[in-house]
Amino acid sequence: MNQLYTSWLDNICRIWMERKPEEVQSLVAEQFSWYETPFSVPIINDQAALISEWQSVLEQEVIVCKYHIICENDVVCVANWKANFTRVPSGEKVELDGIFEFKLDESGKCTEFHQWYCSE
């Protein structure tokens, strides 16, 4: 198993669970594309916009995030991820099941990210 992929997934989950949106920029290359759905245009391609998008984690608590790598090669990793959390202040409980597909450069920074998910 490629340690860069595992490390990247561990860090994205940690950042989410610890609610530290400012740290998400450490996971991406200077130039990257971030897709919220697999076939749309990228919604984000700069670090400031990514941090802004991640501010929503501050409205979540009791966050659990886990993943399982489905397949990987030298170019791309595909992982199934699951998350659950409570929305603040509504108290709504959310369970998500999704896919991350991402590419990393040689230093372990994400250059392209796609995700999709559904609520359980």
Backbone as a ProteinNet text record, in pm:
[ID]
protein_1_A
[PRIMARY]
MNQLYTSWLDNICRIWMERKPEEVQSLVAEQFSWYETPFSVPIINDQAALISEWQSVLEQEVIVCKYHIICENDVVCVANWKANFTRVPSGEKVELDGIFEFKLDESGKCTEFHQWYCSE
[TERTIARY]
84	0	88.9	54.3	131	112.5	220.3	214.6	170.6	200.2	156.2	3.7	-62.1	-208.5	-266.1	-213.7	-262.3	-240.8	-125.7	-95.7	-190	-215.1	-304.1	-445.3	-495.4	-629.6	-636.3	-533.1	-529.3	-538.9	-466.6	-464.2	-594.8	-658.3	-785.2	-891	-891	-985.1	-952.4	-824.9	-784.4	-825.4	-798.9	-833.5	-983.9	-1061.1	-1206.2	-1250.2	-1202	-1245	-1201.1	-1083.6	-1034.1	-1087.6	-1164.5	-1225.6	-1120.5	-1020	-911.9	-905.2	-1003.1	-1009.6	-885.9	-818.1	-699.7	-587.8	-589.5	-484.2	-504.3	-622.4	-648.5	-554.1	-507.6	-415.2	-285.1	-249.3	-126.1	-136.4	-257.6	-279.1	-275.8	-277.4	-286.5	-161.5	-135.4	-23.3	-58.9	40	15.1	-90.9	-84	-185.1	-260.2	-391.6	-472.5	-614.4	-690.3	-831.6	-911.4	-1019.9	-1102.4	-1244.7	-1292.9	-1426.1	-1515.6	-1630.3	-1725.1	-1810.3	-1819	-1887.5	-1793.3	-1807.8	-1705.4	-1693.6	-1799.8	-1795.6	-1818.4	-1826.4	-1848.5	-1716.4	-1726.4	-1606.1	-1554	-1425.8	-1373.9	-1437.1	-1474.6	-1531.9	-1422.6	-1306.7	-1197.5	-1066.8	-985.3	-851.3	-748.1	-782	-679.9	-699.1	-591.6	-591.3	-684.4	-695.2	-784.3	-929.6	-969.5	-1106.7	-1130.9	-1030	-1043.3	-1064.8	-986.7	-1002.6	-1141.3	-1186.6	-1320.2	-1427.7	-1415.5	-1510.2	-1512.1	-1398.1	-1386.3	-1433.6	-1472	-1522	-1646.9	-1716.2	-1838.7	-1811.8	-1687.8	-1659.7	-1673.6	-1667.8	-1683.4	-1827.4	-1919.9	-2061.3	-2096.8	-1996.1	-2015.9	-1945.9	-1999.6	-1932.7	-1951.5	-1874.3	-1873.1	-1853.9	-1749.2	-1721	-1640.9	-1685.1	-1611.2	-1591	-1469	-1436.2	-1344.9	-1378.8	-1292.3	-1294.1	-1197.8	-1184.8	-1130.2	-1146.4	-1089.7	-1044.3	-917.3	-867.5	-920.8	-986.1	-1044.1	-940.3	-873.5	-767.5	-672.2	-553.2	-449.9	-348.3	-282.6	-167.1	-71.6	23.8	121.4	61.9	-59.4	-119	-235	-317.4	-442.6	-478.8	-554.5	-607.3	-758.5	-830.3	-975.4	-1005	-1076.5	-1108.5	-1256.1	-1314.8	-1449.1	-1432.8	-1512	-1505.8	-1645.1	-1648.5	-1772.8	-1749.6	-1850.9	-1841.7	-1976.7	-1973.1	-2095.3	-2060.6	-2158.3	-2139.2	-2275.4	-2273.1	-2393.4	-2379.2	-2483.1	-2482.7	-2515.2	-2439.9	-2461.5	-2529.7	-2630.3	-2693.7	-2818.3	-2852.5	-2978.2	-2981.1	-2864.4	-2859.7	-2886.8	-2901	-2927.3	-2807	-2834.8	-2729.5	-2718.5	-2595.8	-2569.1	-2477.1	-2510.4	-2423.9	-2400	-2273.5	-2236.2	-2153.7	-2171.2	-2094.1	-2052	-1922.2	-1879.4	-1748.5	-1704.3	-1580.7	-1491.4	-1364.7	-1260.2	-1178.6	-1154.9	-1059.2	-961.1	-832.9	-737.3	-601.3	-528.9	-393.4	-299.4	-182.2	-82.3	44.3	114.1	244.7	348.1	472.9	577.5	600.8	556	573	449	347.7	228	121.5	134.9	34.6	-66.6	-192.7	-300.2	-300.3	-305.1	-312.7	-451.3	-526.6	-662.5	-744.5	-861.9	-947.8	-1090.4	-1151.8	-1293.6	-1359.7	-1481.6	-1555.8	-1701.6	-1767.3	-1912.6	-1959.8	-2081	-2132.1	-2283.8	-2339	-2483.4	-2505.5	-2621.5	-2659.6	-2725.8	-2694.6	-2757.3	-2879.6
-118	0	124.8	221.2	343.7	427.9	449.7	523.4	668.2	728	865.2	873.9	775.6	776	760.9	666.3	643.3	766.8	827.1	946.2	1060.5	1078.3	1185.4	1163.2	1040.7	1010	1025.6	980.5	999.4	1148.1	1229.6	1373.2	1442.2	1407.1	1472.9	1437.7	1313.6	1274.5	1346.4	1353	1420.8	1567.8	1636.1	1777.9	1797.2	1708.8	1716.4	1690.5	1581.5	1545.6	1647.9	1707.4	1808.9	1947.8	1959	2085.8	2196.4	2169.6	2265	2298.1	2373.7	2398.8	2467.4	2545.9	2616.4	2519.8	2398.3	2300.9	2226.8	2238.3	2163.3	2207.2	2330.6	2376.6	2297.7	2237	2158.4	2029.6	1991.8	1867.9	1884.7	2008.4	2030.8	2099.3	2070.2	2134.1	2280.3	2356	2496	2509.3	2421.5	2418.6	2286.1	2294.1	2173.8	2201.9	2094.8	2103.4	2020.3	2077.9	2012.3	2004.2	1883.2	1858.5	1802.2	1862.6	1811.8	1698.4	1689.3	1577.7	1524.9	1400.3	1339.3	1396.4	1454.6	1493.9	1643.3	1721.3	1864.4	1938	2066.5	2149.8	2164.6	2190.3	2204.4	2325.2	2306.9	2419.7	2504.2	2445.5	2515.4	2484.7	2587.2	2563.7	2656.4	2713	2785.3	2759.9	2774	2734.5	2819.2	2948.8	3034.4	2990.3	2956.2	2909.3	2774.9	2690.5	2560.2	2578.5	2663.6	2690.5	2748.2	2837.3	2894.8	2786.3	2695	2584.8	2496.6	2477.2	2389	2453.7	2580.5	2644.9	2575.9	2502	2433.6	2329.9	2280.7	2183.2	2246	2377.7	2445.4	2437.9	2400.9	2386	2238.6	2157.1	2014	1975	1874.2	1823.4	1672.9	1610.2	1465	1400	1441.9	1397.4	1267.7	1171.4	1047.6	1032.6	1008.5	989.3	867.6	777.5	662	630	551.1	521.2	380.5	334.4	206.6	225.1	203.5	216.6	101	135.2	35.3	-9.3	87.7	55	173	142.7	244.9	196.6	294.1	264.8	382.4	395.1	504.4	640.2	643.5	767.9	815.3	723.1	762.2	665.3	717.1	635.5	655.3	546.9	552.1	490.5	564.1	516.2	537.6	441.6	457.8	524.8	627	693.4	701	703.2	718	821.7	903.1	1004.9	1020.9	1052.3	1093.5	1206.6	1294.3	1411	1468.3	1564.3	1635.9	1779.9	1830.6	1971.3	2060.6	2169.2	2268.3	2387.6	2448.7	2422.6	2333.7	2284.9	2211.1	2077.1	2016.1	1885	1771.1	1804	1700.3	1606.3	1477.3	1376.7	1341.7	1338.3	1314.4	1193.9	1104.3	991.3	995.4	996.1	1002.2	880	835	723.8	768.1	769.4	824.7	767.8	831.3	794.3	917.5	899.8	996.8	936.1	1011.8	974.8	1090.7	1061.7	1172.8	1132.5	1234.9	1217.6	1302.5	1248	1317.9	1338.9	1447.6	1465.9	1385.9	1393.5	1312.5	1347.6	1467	1505.6	1475.8	1413.3	1376.8	1483.7	1586.5	1692.9	1660	1687.4	1656.2	1753.9	1698.6	1780.6	1775.6	1669.3	1656.2	1572.9	1625.2	1559	1555.8	1438.3	1420.2	1347.9	1388.6	1313.4	1306.3	1206	1198.5	1116.6	1141	1074.8	1079	998.2	1001.1	994.9	1040.5	1033.5	900.4	843.3	715.6	741.9
0	0	0	-82.5	-93.5	32.9	105.5	231.1	210.7	96.4	70.8	70.9	10.2	7.4	147.9	223.3	359.4	445.8	436	513.4	477.2	346.6	302.5	357.1	348.5	399.1	551.3	621.7	766.9	801.2	726.6	755.5	721.5	611.8	579.2	683.8	728.9	835.3	966	1000.4	1124.3	1122.9	1011.8	999.9	1016.6	957.8	969	1113.9	1172.6	1307.8	1412.1	1391.2	1485.5	1453.8	1345	1302.8	1288.2	1203.7	1179.8	1030.6	979	835.2	777.2	856.5	806.3	769.2	824	795.7	663.8	602.7	479.7	367.1	370.9	266.6	265.6	377.8	383.8	302.1	261.2	187.3	36.3	-11.1	-155.1	-209.6	-336.9	-406.3	-432.6	-473.6	-505.5	-615.5	-714.2	-819.8	-809.1	-791.1	-774.4	-823.9	-840.4	-876.8	-777.1	-725.3	-624.1	-677.5	-695.8	-750.4	-640.4	-619.4	-520.2	-575.6	-705.8	-770.8	-878.4	-918.4	-1003.4	-1144	-1197.9	-1338.4	-1361.3	-1255.2	-1268.5	-1288.3	-1311.1	-1316.9	-1173.7	-1157.3	-1020.4	-951.1	-825.8	-752.5	-688	-672.6	-604.2	-675.3	-691	-743.1	-679.2	-562.6	-487.1	-337.6	-263.8	-124.1	-38.1	-65	14	-2	-122.5	-146.4	-79	-77	-11.2	138.8	200.3	343.6	370	284.5	299	291.1	196	180.8	306.2	365.7	481.9	612.4	610.1	731.9	785	699.8	742.3	852	863.3	970	1108.1	1114.9	1242.9	1292.6	1203.3	1239	1258.9	1284.3	1306.6	1436.9	1502.4	1622.4	1629.9	1718.1	1733.9	1596.2	1530.4	1394	1396.7	1317.9	1297.8	1148	1106.8	966	955.8	864.9	841.8	693.1	650.3	508	487.7	365.7	322.9	178.5	150.2	13.6	-69.9	-179	-269.6	-371.3	-432.2	-527.3	-537.8	-582.4	-598.2	-699.9	-760.1	-844	-831.1	-920.2	-910.2	-942.8	-997.1	-1043.8	-956.4	-910.5	-845.9	-733.2	-636	-526.7	-521	-498.1	-479.6	-343.3	-260.9	-126.4	-96.8	-27.9	27.1	162.5	188.7	318.3	378.5	507.9	582.1	689.4	710.9	814.8	881	1006.5	1074.2	1168.7	1185.8	1270.2	1305.5	1396.3	1435.9	1390.9	1324.5	1282.6	1402.3	1412.9	1517	1450.8	1500.9	1630.9	1621.5	1502.9	1485.2	1557.8	1580.4	1643.3	1546.4	1417.4	1316.3	1306.1	1308.9	1292.7	1144.8	1094	952.1	939.1	847	812.6	662.2	622.4	481.7	444	321.1	265.2	126.5	99.5	-27.8	-79.9	-186	-255	-265.6	-236.2	-268.5	-382.2	-485.3	-589.5	-597.4	-579.3	-574.9	-629.6	-672.4	-723.6	-638.8	-612.1	-533.1	-614.9	-585.3	-648.1	-568.6	-607.5	-544.3	-398	-355.1	-214.7	-129.9	-190.5	-115.4	-109.9	-193.8	-200.1	-309.6	-282.2	-376.4	-493.7	-613.4	-734.8	-797.7	-767.9	-820.8	-723.7	-688.8	-590.9	-643.1	-636.9	-672.6	-555.5	-524.7	-424.2	-464	-414.9	-422.4	-306	-263.3	-143.9	-141.2	-54.7	-30.7	120.5	161.9	302.4	329.4	441.7	479.1	563.5
[MASK]
++++++++++++++++++++++++++++++++++++++++++++++++++++++++++++++++++++++++++++++++++++++++++++++++++++++++++++++++++++++++

